[in-house]
């Protein structure tokens, strides 16, 4: 009897501890969000989006150049990664049993585990050293490499979820494999793939380490891809480490913009996935 | 499925399609190989100049031409292992709660919140770390009771920046990774296992323990995948660890990690040897994370394979938009 009581007490205690673990993890989340929103909102204004950085000591100014820079560098990364990732994902799912497909899966997972700073060192070696200058292109290469495994694996996973009957129907009607894949299978999985790409973009746009010595930084506004380019994340890094309260406030504002972007993408993705699930259940 | 054995000849468009997509598949493998090759090429000078001495020397003073990378290895391992000690019980608790205990309605919101924890960019944790966590940790250090200060781990002036802050930030960032994979691993445990345990009169915890035991290799894999993340984490750690190359046991001491030294000094490294030394640190970081990731994926895969290979692949896939 006593032993049973003890077992019950232990069981309840563990259940309690597990619930406590959830709360414990939510505390830092709440704290980070609270400080980013409260500190960020008080320093965020219209000028942050439209004005250029001011020299030290001069109040005001914004991160217009860095915001545009982030969009450009992330866009470059997407342009590089999306076609390659899509095609490789299609290969991995179409020829799923083949040795190359297994190798691609392995390579993508490996690439996904490579620390972002190491990706930065690699991009520096192939896109900065040969041209002897930091450039937006080098930053795009670094972010593209970060995105590549995400796009590849998402594409593959979602193509595998498409019911085989769809593909078989297309093939039975005499479609070639390429035709069946591009007009039937991929469109069926497209909403999911786009959601995955959206999440990959959000993740990569928040990266700092691969940009430190590829896109580097720039005090001025530029859209020249061969020039060093300021990005939101790198700018936040320098401002947060500075000793000037004005710059530190701007770092908080930048952090808020980043969090808002990530949050928006996550919520959008969540809605899209929920809709797809409803559709699948209904079908 | 059409196999070439039964068709008299392979259609040319099939060959074009396979080659056309295959090129991109090979390209991804090429990128990984290129990273390894490029890191080696850019660090050759340092590898041959210093040899093993590089990793056995404690002093890092590039201006004086002293390149010893041991403090960075120490800082990286120390901070990651501390983060693992803090994060593993919490992450497993979350995984168990979400997959075994939480009522259905609570499950999805909790998954969303933990994923949000993973989605917040490293730099944001860094900003929060500098302005909120570090002052808090400094207060904690100032108020250390005297009798605790006798221990070597609590020695040193209360700076705030240092190993303790780094370990806390790292553990916050690792928790969502470990917990989401552990959750998927627990989902792969057949329901019959739990039902059998309940049928034998097990309490809730005893049934969960059975599930944990069944999934033990996968759980270890999840923890190791978290370790891989922690080892390579750069920005947030750089901003709170104090960036001082020294080997110290104290949690209060400012230290340095491999990723942080690259982030801080790479764009300033003017001499070639200096640059190559930094790339060599990157190369070793690459190799360490590669080995850890491979081992953990192997563990998770071996668990999933027993029953359901599809399942194993799904667990291993990069965070895709899938629900709980």
Short mmCIF file of N, CA and C in Angstrom, two decimals, chain A residues 7 10-11 14-15 18-19 21-22 24-26 28-29 31-32 35-36 84 87-88 90-91 94-95 98 100 103-107 109-115 117-118 121-122 124-126 148 150 152-154 156-157 160-161 176-178 181-182 192 195-196 203 206 208-209 212-213 216 233 236-237 240-241 248 252 255 258-259 262-263 266-267 270 273 277, chain B residues 2 11 13-14 17-18 20-22 24-29 31-32 34-35 38-39 41-42 90 93-94 96-97 101 108 110-113 115-117 119-121 123-125 127-128 130-132 172 175 201-206 229 232 234-235 238-239 259 262-264 266-267 275 279 282 285-286 289-290 293-294 297 310 313-314 316-318 321-323:
data_model
loop_
_atom_site.label_atom_id
_atom_site.label_comp_id
_atom_site.label_asym_id
_atom_site.label_seq_id
_atom_site.Cartn_x
_atom_site.Cartn_y
_atom_site.Cartn_z
N UNK A 7 4.56 5.55 -5.36
CA UNK A 7 4.61 5.57 -6.83
C UNK A 7 3.71 6.66 -7.38
N UNK A 10 5.34 10.07 -6.76
CA UNK A 10 6.43 10.30 -7.71
C UNK A 10 5.84 10.67 -9.07
N UNK A 11 4.82 9.94 -9.50
CA UNK A 11 4.21 10.20 -10.80
C UNK A 11 3.66 11.62 -10.88
N UNK A 14 6.43 14.21 -11.10
CA UNK A 14 7.07 14.33 -12.42
C UNK A 14 6.17 15.10 -13.37
N UNK A 15 4.87 14.79 -13.32
CA UNK A 15 3.93 15.53 -14.18
C UNK A 15 4.02 17.02 -13.86
N UNK A 18 7.21 18.51 -15.31
CA UNK A 18 7.14 18.71 -16.75
C UNK A 18 6.38 20.00 -17.08
N UNK A 19 5.27 20.21 -16.37
CA UNK A 19 4.51 21.45 -16.59
C UNK A 19 5.37 22.64 -16.19
N UNK A 21 8.57 22.83 -16.39
CA UNK A 21 9.58 23.03 -17.42
C UNK A 21 9.04 23.89 -18.55
N UNK A 22 7.76 23.64 -18.90
CA UNK A 22 7.14 24.44 -19.96
C UNK A 22 7.09 25.91 -19.54
N UNK A 24 8.93 27.37 -17.35
CA UNK A 24 10.30 27.87 -17.23
C UNK A 24 10.84 28.32 -18.58
N UNK A 25 10.46 27.60 -19.64
CA UNK A 25 10.94 27.97 -20.97
C UNK A 25 10.17 29.16 -21.52
N UNK A 26 8.93 29.32 -21.05
CA UNK A 26 8.13 30.44 -21.55
C UNK A 26 8.55 31.76 -20.91
N UNK A 28 11.73 33.05 -20.39
CA UNK A 28 12.63 33.85 -21.25
C UNK A 28 11.95 34.35 -22.51
N UNK A 29 11.06 33.55 -23.09
CA UNK A 29 10.34 34.02 -24.29
C UNK A 29 9.55 35.28 -23.98
N UNK A 31 10.05 37.34 -21.49
CA UNK A 31 10.97 38.43 -21.14
C UNK A 31 11.57 39.07 -22.38
N UNK A 32 12.03 38.21 -23.32
CA UNK A 32 12.63 38.75 -24.54
C UNK A 32 11.60 39.58 -25.30
N UNK A 35 10.79 42.96 -23.40
CA UNK A 35 11.82 44.00 -23.50
C UNK A 35 11.96 44.51 -24.93
N UNK A 36 11.90 43.59 -25.91
CA UNK A 36 12.05 44.03 -27.29
C UNK A 36 10.90 44.97 -27.66
N UNK A 84 17.92 26.12 -57.13
CA UNK A 84 18.76 24.95 -56.86
C UNK A 84 18.06 24.01 -55.88
N UNK A 87 14.99 22.15 -57.48
CA UNK A 87 15.35 21.07 -58.40
C UNK A 87 15.96 19.90 -57.64
N UNK A 88 16.83 20.19 -56.69
CA UNK A 88 17.45 19.11 -55.93
C UNK A 88 16.39 18.37 -55.11
N UNK A 90 13.24 18.07 -55.93
CA UNK A 90 12.47 17.26 -56.87
C UNK A 90 13.23 15.96 -57.17
N UNK A 91 14.54 16.09 -57.38
CA UNK A 91 15.32 14.88 -57.64
C UNK A 91 15.23 13.91 -56.46
N UNK A 94 11.73 12.33 -56.46
CA UNK A 94 11.41 11.50 -57.63
C UNK A 94 12.21 10.20 -57.66
N UNK A 95 13.48 10.32 -57.32
CA UNK A 95 14.35 9.12 -57.35
C UNK A 95 14.72 8.75 -55.93
N UNK A 98 17.27 6.12 -54.91
CA UNK A 98 18.62 6.10 -55.50
C UNK A 98 19.68 6.54 -54.51
N UNK A 100 22.09 8.67 -55.09
CA UNK A 100 22.31 10.12 -55.14
C UNK A 100 21.29 10.85 -54.27
N UNK A 103 22.41 10.68 -50.84
CA UNK A 103 23.56 11.56 -50.66
C UNK A 103 23.12 13.02 -50.55
N UNK A 104 22.13 13.41 -51.35
CA UNK A 104 21.63 14.79 -51.29
C UNK A 104 21.02 15.07 -49.93
N UNK A 105 20.22 14.11 -49.47
CA UNK A 105 19.58 14.26 -48.17
C UNK A 105 20.66 14.46 -47.09
N UNK A 106 21.67 13.63 -47.18
CA UNK A 106 22.76 13.70 -46.20
C UNK A 106 23.48 15.04 -46.30
N UNK A 107 23.78 15.45 -47.54
CA UNK A 107 24.50 16.72 -47.73
C UNK A 107 23.68 17.89 -47.22
N UNK A 109 21.34 17.89 -44.89
CA UNK A 109 21.31 17.88 -43.42
C UNK A 109 22.65 18.35 -42.85
N UNK A 110 23.73 17.93 -43.51
CA UNK A 110 25.05 18.37 -43.06
C UNK A 110 25.16 19.89 -43.18
N UNK A 111 24.76 20.40 -44.34
CA UNK A 111 24.84 21.84 -44.60
C UNK A 111 24.01 22.61 -43.58
N UNK A 112 22.86 22.05 -43.22
CA UNK A 112 21.99 22.69 -42.26
C UNK A 112 22.64 22.78 -40.88
N UNK A 113 23.55 21.83 -40.60
CA UNK A 113 24.21 21.84 -39.29
C UNK A 113 25.48 22.66 -39.25
N UNK A 114 25.95 23.12 -40.41
CA UNK A 114 27.19 23.92 -40.43
C UNK A 114 26.93 25.26 -39.75
N UNK A 115 27.76 25.63 -38.76
CA UNK A 115 27.54 26.91 -38.08
C UNK A 115 27.55 28.07 -39.07
N UNK A 117 28.63 31.00 -38.89
CA UNK A 117 29.88 31.75 -38.99
C UNK A 117 30.84 31.06 -39.96
N UNK A 118 30.78 29.72 -40.00
CA UNK A 118 31.64 28.97 -40.92
C UNK A 118 31.20 29.20 -42.37
N UNK A 121 32.77 32.35 -43.37
CA UNK A 121 34.18 32.20 -43.73
C UNK A 121 34.31 31.64 -45.14
N UNK A 122 33.46 30.66 -45.47
CA UNK A 122 33.49 30.06 -46.81
C UNK A 122 33.12 31.10 -47.88
N UNK A 124 33.40 34.25 -47.67
CA UNK A 124 34.52 35.19 -47.75
C UNK A 124 35.59 34.65 -48.70
N UNK A 125 35.85 33.35 -48.56
CA UNK A 125 36.89 32.74 -49.39
C UNK A 125 36.55 32.71 -50.87
N UNK A 126 35.26 32.46 -51.21
CA UNK A 126 34.94 32.32 -52.64
C UNK A 126 34.39 33.60 -53.26
N UNK A 148 19.80 27.04 -48.73
CA UNK A 148 19.76 25.89 -49.63
C UNK A 148 19.22 24.61 -48.99
N UNK A 150 17.38 24.23 -46.38
CA UNK A 150 15.99 24.39 -45.94
C UNK A 150 15.04 24.19 -47.11
N UNK A 152 15.64 22.68 -50.02
CA UNK A 152 15.74 21.32 -50.56
C UNK A 152 14.90 20.34 -49.76
N UNK A 153 15.07 20.36 -48.44
CA UNK A 153 14.39 19.38 -47.60
C UNK A 153 12.89 19.63 -47.56
N UNK A 154 12.48 20.90 -47.50
CA UNK A 154 11.05 21.20 -47.50
C UNK A 154 10.41 20.69 -48.77
N UNK A 156 11.42 18.37 -50.84
CA UNK A 156 11.38 16.91 -50.88
C UNK A 156 10.27 16.36 -50.00
N UNK A 157 10.23 16.83 -48.75
CA UNK A 157 9.24 16.32 -47.80
C UNK A 157 7.82 16.53 -48.32
N UNK A 160 6.84 14.33 -51.27
CA UNK A 160 6.57 12.95 -50.86
C UNK A 160 5.16 12.80 -50.29
N UNK A 161 4.58 13.91 -49.83
CA UNK A 161 3.24 13.84 -49.24
C UNK A 161 2.14 13.83 -50.31
N UNK A 176 4.90 12.75 -69.92
CA UNK A 176 6.26 12.36 -69.60
C UNK A 176 6.48 12.64 -68.13
N UNK A 177 7.58 12.11 -67.60
CA UNK A 177 7.85 12.29 -66.18
C UNK A 177 7.97 13.78 -65.83
N UNK A 178 8.73 14.49 -66.67
CA UNK A 178 8.94 15.91 -66.40
C UNK A 178 7.60 16.64 -66.36
N UNK A 181 5.59 15.80 -63.26
CA UNK A 181 6.14 16.45 -62.07
C UNK A 181 5.81 17.94 -62.06
N UNK A 182 6.08 18.61 -63.19
CA UNK A 182 5.97 20.07 -63.18
C UNK A 182 4.53 20.57 -63.29
N UNK A 192 2.45 24.34 -49.73
CA UNK A 192 3.34 23.92 -48.65
C UNK A 192 4.78 24.35 -48.90
N UNK A 195 5.18 27.99 -48.24
CA UNK A 195 5.23 28.24 -46.81
C UNK A 195 6.62 27.95 -46.27
N UNK A 196 7.19 26.83 -46.70
CA UNK A 196 8.53 26.46 -46.26
C UNK A 196 9.56 27.50 -46.67
N UNK A 203 14.10 33.00 -41.52
CA UNK A 203 15.23 32.57 -40.70
C UNK A 203 16.53 33.19 -41.19
N UNK A 206 17.28 36.91 -40.55
CA UNK A 206 17.72 37.25 -39.20
C UNK A 206 19.16 36.90 -38.91
N UNK A 208 23.15 37.10 -38.79
CA UNK A 208 24.14 38.17 -38.69
C UNK A 208 25.53 37.65 -39.04
N UNK A 209 25.90 36.53 -38.42
CA UNK A 209 27.27 36.04 -38.50
C UNK A 209 27.78 35.87 -39.93
N UNK A 212 28.95 39.39 -41.50
CA UNK A 212 29.94 40.27 -40.88
C UNK A 212 31.11 40.56 -41.80
N UNK A 213 31.58 39.55 -42.52
CA UNK A 213 32.73 39.80 -43.40
C UNK A 213 32.44 39.37 -44.84
N UNK A 216 29.56 42.91 -45.13
CA UNK A 216 30.23 43.89 -44.27
C UNK A 216 29.24 44.96 -43.83
N UNK A 233 20.65 43.41 -39.47
CA UNK A 233 21.20 42.62 -38.37
C UNK A 233 22.61 43.11 -37.98
N UNK A 236 22.40 46.38 -36.18
CA UNK A 236 21.96 46.18 -34.79
C UNK A 236 23.13 45.71 -33.94
N UNK A 237 23.95 44.83 -34.50
CA UNK A 237 25.11 44.30 -33.77
C UNK A 237 26.06 45.43 -33.38
N UNK A 240 24.37 47.86 -30.86
CA UNK A 240 24.19 47.31 -29.51
C UNK A 240 25.52 47.30 -28.76
N UNK A 241 26.62 47.11 -29.48
CA UNK A 241 27.93 47.07 -28.83
C UNK A 241 28.53 48.45 -28.62
N UNK A 248 22.17 52.66 -29.01
CA UNK A 248 21.61 51.49 -28.32
C UNK A 248 20.10 51.45 -28.47
N UNK A 252 17.64 48.47 -30.23
CA UNK A 252 16.37 47.89 -29.76
C UNK A 252 15.29 48.00 -30.83
N UNK A 255 15.90 45.41 -33.33
CA UNK A 255 15.52 44.10 -32.81
C UNK A 255 14.01 43.91 -32.91
N UNK A 258 13.05 43.09 -36.42
CA UNK A 258 13.39 41.69 -36.74
C UNK A 258 12.37 40.73 -36.13
N UNK A 259 12.04 40.95 -34.86
CA UNK A 259 11.09 40.05 -34.20
C UNK A 259 9.72 40.14 -34.87
N UNK A 262 9.83 38.04 -38.02
CA UNK A 262 9.80 36.60 -37.74
C UNK A 262 8.41 36.17 -37.29
N UNK A 263 7.82 36.98 -36.40
CA UNK A 263 6.51 36.65 -35.87
C UNK A 263 5.47 36.61 -36.98
N UNK A 266 5.93 33.49 -39.06
CA UNK A 266 5.51 32.28 -38.35
C UNK A 266 4.00 32.16 -38.31
N UNK A 267 3.33 33.28 -38.02
CA UNK A 267 1.87 33.24 -37.93
C UNK A 267 1.27 32.92 -39.30
N UNK A 270 1.76 29.36 -40.01
CA UNK A 270 0.88 28.55 -39.17
C UNK A 270 -0.53 28.49 -39.78
N UNK A 273 -0.46 26.35 -42.97
CA UNK A 273 -0.41 24.92 -42.69
C UNK A 273 -1.75 24.42 -42.19
N UNK A 277 -4.00 21.49 -43.90
CA UNK A 277 -4.41 20.28 -43.20
C UNK A 277 -5.91 20.07 -43.30
N UNK B 2 7.78 2.57 -62.74
CA UNK B 2 8.34 2.04 -63.98
C UNK B 2 9.82 1.76 -63.75
N UNK B 11 13.22 6.30 -72.30
CA UNK B 11 12.86 7.44 -73.13
C UNK B 11 13.84 8.59 -72.93
N UNK B 13 13.41 11.78 -72.92
CA UNK B 13 12.99 12.87 -72.05
C UNK B 13 13.20 12.50 -70.58
N UNK B 14 13.13 11.22 -70.30
CA UNK B 14 13.39 10.74 -68.95
C UNK B 14 14.84 11.02 -68.56
N UNK B 17 15.29 14.74 -67.96
CA UNK B 17 14.72 15.15 -66.67
C UNK B 17 15.63 14.72 -65.52
N UNK B 18 16.08 13.48 -65.59
CA UNK B 18 16.90 12.99 -64.49
C UNK B 18 18.22 13.73 -64.41
N UNK B 20 18.78 16.73 -65.65
CA UNK B 20 18.52 18.14 -65.36
C UNK B 20 18.35 18.41 -63.88
N UNK B 21 17.59 17.55 -63.20
CA UNK B 21 17.42 17.77 -61.76
C UNK B 21 18.63 17.23 -61.00
N UNK B 22 19.23 16.18 -61.54
CA UNK B 22 20.39 15.57 -60.88
C UNK B 22 21.56 16.53 -60.74
N UNK B 24 21.51 19.66 -60.10
CA UNK B 24 21.32 20.50 -58.92
C UNK B 24 21.55 19.69 -57.63
N UNK B 25 21.15 18.41 -57.71
CA UNK B 25 21.38 17.54 -56.55
C UNK B 25 22.87 17.42 -56.28
N UNK B 26 23.63 17.22 -57.36
CA UNK B 26 25.08 17.09 -57.21
C UNK B 26 25.68 18.40 -56.69
N UNK B 27 25.07 19.52 -57.13
CA UNK B 27 25.57 20.83 -56.74
C UNK B 27 25.57 20.99 -55.21
N UNK B 28 24.53 20.47 -54.55
CA UNK B 28 24.44 20.60 -53.10
C UNK B 28 25.56 19.82 -52.42
N UNK B 29 25.80 18.62 -52.95
CA UNK B 29 26.91 17.84 -52.40
C UNK B 29 28.22 18.59 -52.65
N UNK B 31 28.65 21.79 -52.75
CA UNK B 31 28.81 22.92 -51.82
C UNK B 31 29.46 22.44 -50.52
N UNK B 32 28.98 21.29 -50.01
CA UNK B 32 29.55 20.78 -48.76
C UNK B 32 31.03 20.46 -48.95
N UNK B 34 32.98 21.74 -51.17
CA UNK B 34 33.71 22.98 -51.40
C UNK B 34 34.00 23.70 -50.09
N UNK B 35 33.05 23.64 -49.15
CA UNK B 35 33.29 24.28 -47.85
C UNK B 35 34.50 23.64 -47.18
N UNK B 38 37.70 24.59 -49.19
CA UNK B 38 38.05 26.01 -49.09
C UNK B 38 38.60 26.34 -47.70
N UNK B 39 37.98 25.76 -46.65
CA UNK B 39 38.46 26.02 -45.30
C UNK B 39 39.88 25.49 -45.14
N UNK B 41 42.08 25.09 -47.63
CA UNK B 41 42.98 25.88 -48.48
C UNK B 41 43.34 27.21 -47.80
N UNK B 42 42.33 27.81 -47.14
CA UNK B 42 42.56 29.12 -46.52
C UNK B 42 43.26 29.02 -45.16
N UNK B 90 14.97 20.66 -18.99
CA UNK B 90 13.83 21.51 -19.35
C UNK B 90 13.26 21.07 -20.69
N UNK B 93 11.42 17.85 -20.38
CA UNK B 93 10.16 18.10 -19.68
C UNK B 93 9.11 18.65 -20.64
N UNK B 94 9.53 19.61 -21.50
CA UNK B 94 8.60 20.19 -22.46
C UNK B 94 8.13 19.12 -23.45
N UNK B 96 7.97 15.90 -23.09
CA UNK B 96 7.06 14.96 -22.43
C UNK B 96 5.70 15.60 -22.22
N UNK B 97 5.73 16.86 -21.75
CA UNK B 97 4.46 17.52 -21.48
C UNK B 97 3.62 17.64 -22.74
N UNK B 101 1.31 14.58 -22.02
CA UNK B 101 0.44 15.02 -20.93
C UNK B 101 -0.58 16.09 -21.31
N UNK B 108 -1.14 22.52 -29.66
CA UNK B 108 -0.73 23.32 -30.80
C UNK B 108 -0.17 24.69 -30.38
N UNK B 110 1.29 25.44 -27.63
CA UNK B 110 2.59 25.23 -26.99
C UNK B 110 3.68 24.96 -28.02
N UNK B 111 3.32 24.14 -29.03
CA UNK B 111 4.28 23.88 -30.11
C UNK B 111 4.66 25.18 -30.79
N UNK B 112 3.64 26.01 -31.04
CA UNK B 112 3.90 27.29 -31.70
C UNK B 112 4.83 28.16 -30.86
N UNK B 113 4.59 28.22 -29.57
CA UNK B 113 5.41 29.07 -28.71
C UNK B 113 6.86 28.58 -28.64
N UNK B 115 8.35 26.88 -30.90
CA UNK B 115 8.98 27.15 -32.20
C UNK B 115 9.34 28.62 -32.35
N UNK B 116 8.55 29.47 -31.73
CA UNK B 116 8.85 30.90 -31.76
C UNK B 116 10.18 31.17 -31.07
N UNK B 117 10.41 30.44 -29.98
CA UNK B 117 11.67 30.57 -29.24
C UNK B 117 12.85 30.26 -30.16
N UNK B 119 12.70 30.61 -33.45
CA UNK B 119 12.70 31.46 -34.63
C UNK B 119 13.30 32.83 -34.36
N UNK B 120 13.33 33.25 -33.09
CA UNK B 120 13.88 34.58 -32.78
C UNK B 120 15.36 34.61 -33.16
N UNK B 121 15.77 35.60 -33.94
CA UNK B 121 17.15 35.62 -34.41
C UNK B 121 18.16 35.74 -33.26
N UNK B 123 20.75 37.48 -33.01
CA UNK B 123 21.16 38.85 -32.68
C UNK B 123 20.20 39.48 -31.68
N UNK B 124 18.92 39.10 -31.74
CA UNK B 124 17.94 39.65 -30.80
C UNK B 124 18.22 39.12 -29.39
N UNK B 125 18.56 37.83 -29.31
CA UNK B 125 18.98 37.29 -28.00
C UNK B 125 20.21 38.03 -27.50
N UNK B 127 21.10 41.23 -28.15
CA UNK B 127 20.73 42.56 -27.66
C UNK B 127 20.09 42.45 -26.28
N UNK B 128 19.18 41.50 -26.17
CA UNK B 128 18.52 41.27 -24.87
C UNK B 128 19.56 40.86 -23.82
N UNK B 130 22.82 41.60 -23.69
CA UNK B 130 23.67 42.72 -23.27
C UNK B 130 22.95 43.64 -22.28
N UNK B 131 21.69 44.01 -22.63
CA UNK B 131 21.02 45.06 -21.87
C UNK B 131 20.16 44.56 -20.72
N UNK B 132 19.75 43.29 -20.74
CA UNK B 132 18.87 42.80 -19.69
C UNK B 132 19.53 41.69 -18.87
N UNK B 172 18.82 28.87 -23.46
CA UNK B 172 17.51 29.34 -23.95
C UNK B 172 17.38 29.02 -25.44
N UNK B 175 17.04 24.97 -26.07
CA UNK B 175 15.83 24.28 -25.58
C UNK B 175 14.85 23.93 -26.70
N UNK B 201 -0.61 -1.91 -14.89
CA UNK B 201 -0.83 -1.14 -13.67
C UNK B 201 0.17 -0.04 -13.44
N UNK B 202 0.86 0.39 -14.51
CA UNK B 202 1.85 1.44 -14.34
C UNK B 202 1.19 2.78 -14.05
N UNK B 203 1.88 3.63 -13.30
CA UNK B 203 1.41 5.00 -13.14
C UNK B 203 1.79 5.77 -14.41
N UNK B 204 1.33 7.01 -14.48
CA UNK B 204 1.63 7.82 -15.65
C UNK B 204 3.13 7.93 -15.91
N UNK B 205 3.86 8.26 -14.85
CA UNK B 205 5.30 8.43 -14.99
C UNK B 205 5.97 7.12 -15.41
N UNK B 206 5.49 6.01 -14.88
CA UNK B 206 6.10 4.73 -15.24
C UNK B 206 5.88 4.41 -16.71
N UNK B 229 24.15 22.57 -32.20
CA UNK B 229 23.69 23.96 -32.31
C UNK B 229 24.50 24.86 -31.39
N UNK B 232 28.12 25.84 -32.41
CA UNK B 232 28.30 26.77 -33.52
C UNK B 232 27.64 28.12 -33.32
N UNK B 234 26.88 31.77 -32.60
CA UNK B 234 27.88 32.84 -32.67
C UNK B 234 27.45 34.14 -31.98
N UNK B 235 26.44 34.80 -32.54
CA UNK B 235 26.22 36.21 -32.19
C UNK B 235 25.88 36.42 -30.71
N UNK B 238 28.84 35.79 -28.52
CA UNK B 238 29.87 36.82 -28.68
C UNK B 238 29.53 38.07 -27.87
N UNK B 239 28.24 38.38 -27.81
CA UNK B 239 27.83 39.63 -27.18
C UNK B 239 27.84 39.57 -25.65
N UNK B 259 33.65 30.34 -32.33
CA UNK B 259 32.81 31.11 -33.24
C UNK B 259 32.98 32.61 -32.96
N UNK B 262 36.23 34.24 -34.38
CA UNK B 262 36.14 34.45 -35.83
C UNK B 262 35.28 35.69 -36.11
N UNK B 263 34.13 35.77 -35.45
CA UNK B 263 33.22 36.90 -35.68
C UNK B 263 33.90 38.22 -35.36
N UNK B 264 34.68 38.25 -34.28
CA UNK B 264 35.27 39.52 -33.84
C UNK B 264 36.50 39.93 -34.62
N UNK B 266 37.91 38.47 -37.58
CA UNK B 266 38.13 38.08 -38.97
C UNK B 266 38.35 39.27 -39.89
N UNK B 267 37.50 40.30 -39.75
CA UNK B 267 37.63 41.41 -40.70
C UNK B 267 38.81 42.33 -40.35
N UNK B 275 44.96 35.49 -40.55
CA UNK B 275 43.73 35.06 -41.23
C UNK B 275 43.65 33.54 -41.30
N UNK B 279 40.84 30.91 -39.86
CA UNK B 279 40.13 29.94 -40.69
C UNK B 279 40.36 28.53 -40.15
N UNK B 282 37.89 27.89 -37.71
CA UNK B 282 36.63 27.60 -38.40
C UNK B 282 36.58 26.18 -38.93
N UNK B 285 35.96 23.84 -36.09
CA UNK B 285 34.55 23.98 -35.68
C UNK B 285 33.64 23.22 -36.66
N UNK B 286 33.94 23.35 -37.94
CA UNK B 286 33.20 22.65 -38.99
C UNK B 286 33.27 21.14 -38.77
N UNK B 289 31.28 20.02 -35.52
CA UNK B 289 29.82 20.02 -35.68
C UNK B 289 29.38 18.94 -36.66
N UNK B 290 30.21 18.71 -37.69
CA UNK B 290 29.89 17.66 -38.68
C UNK B 290 29.80 16.30 -37.99
N UNK B 293 26.76 16.12 -35.59
CA UNK B 293 25.50 16.00 -36.32
C UNK B 293 25.32 14.62 -36.92
N UNK B 294 26.40 14.09 -37.49
CA UNK B 294 26.31 12.76 -38.11
C UNK B 294 25.96 11.72 -37.07
N UNK B 297 22.28 12.16 -35.92
CA UNK B 297 21.34 11.71 -36.93
C UNK B 297 21.33 10.19 -37.05
N UNK B 310 9.94 5.87 -43.08
CA UNK B 310 9.40 7.18 -43.47
C UNK B 310 9.42 8.12 -42.27
N UNK B 313 12.73 9.56 -41.39
CA UNK B 313 13.14 10.67 -42.23
C UNK B 313 12.40 11.95 -41.86
N UNK B 314 11.14 11.80 -41.49
CA UNK B 314 10.38 12.99 -41.13
C UNK B 314 10.93 13.65 -39.88
N UNK B 316 13.95 13.63 -38.95
CA UNK B 316 15.24 14.22 -39.22
C UNK B 316 15.16 15.46 -40.10
N UNK B 317 14.04 15.61 -40.78
CA UNK B 317 13.99 16.68 -41.76
C UNK B 317 14.12 18.03 -41.07
N UNK B 318 14.58 19.01 -41.82
CA UNK B 318 14.71 20.35 -41.28
C UNK B 318 13.33 20.85 -40.91
N UNK B 321 7.07 23.08 -42.27
CA UNK B 321 5.80 23.51 -41.71
C UNK B 321 4.89 22.33 -41.45
N UNK B 322 5.12 21.65 -40.37
CA UNK B 322 4.22 20.56 -40.04
C UNK B 322 3.68 20.81 -38.65
N UNK B 323 2.53 20.24 -38.40
CA UNK B 323 1.90 20.53 -37.11
C UNK B 323 2.33 19.51 -36.09
#
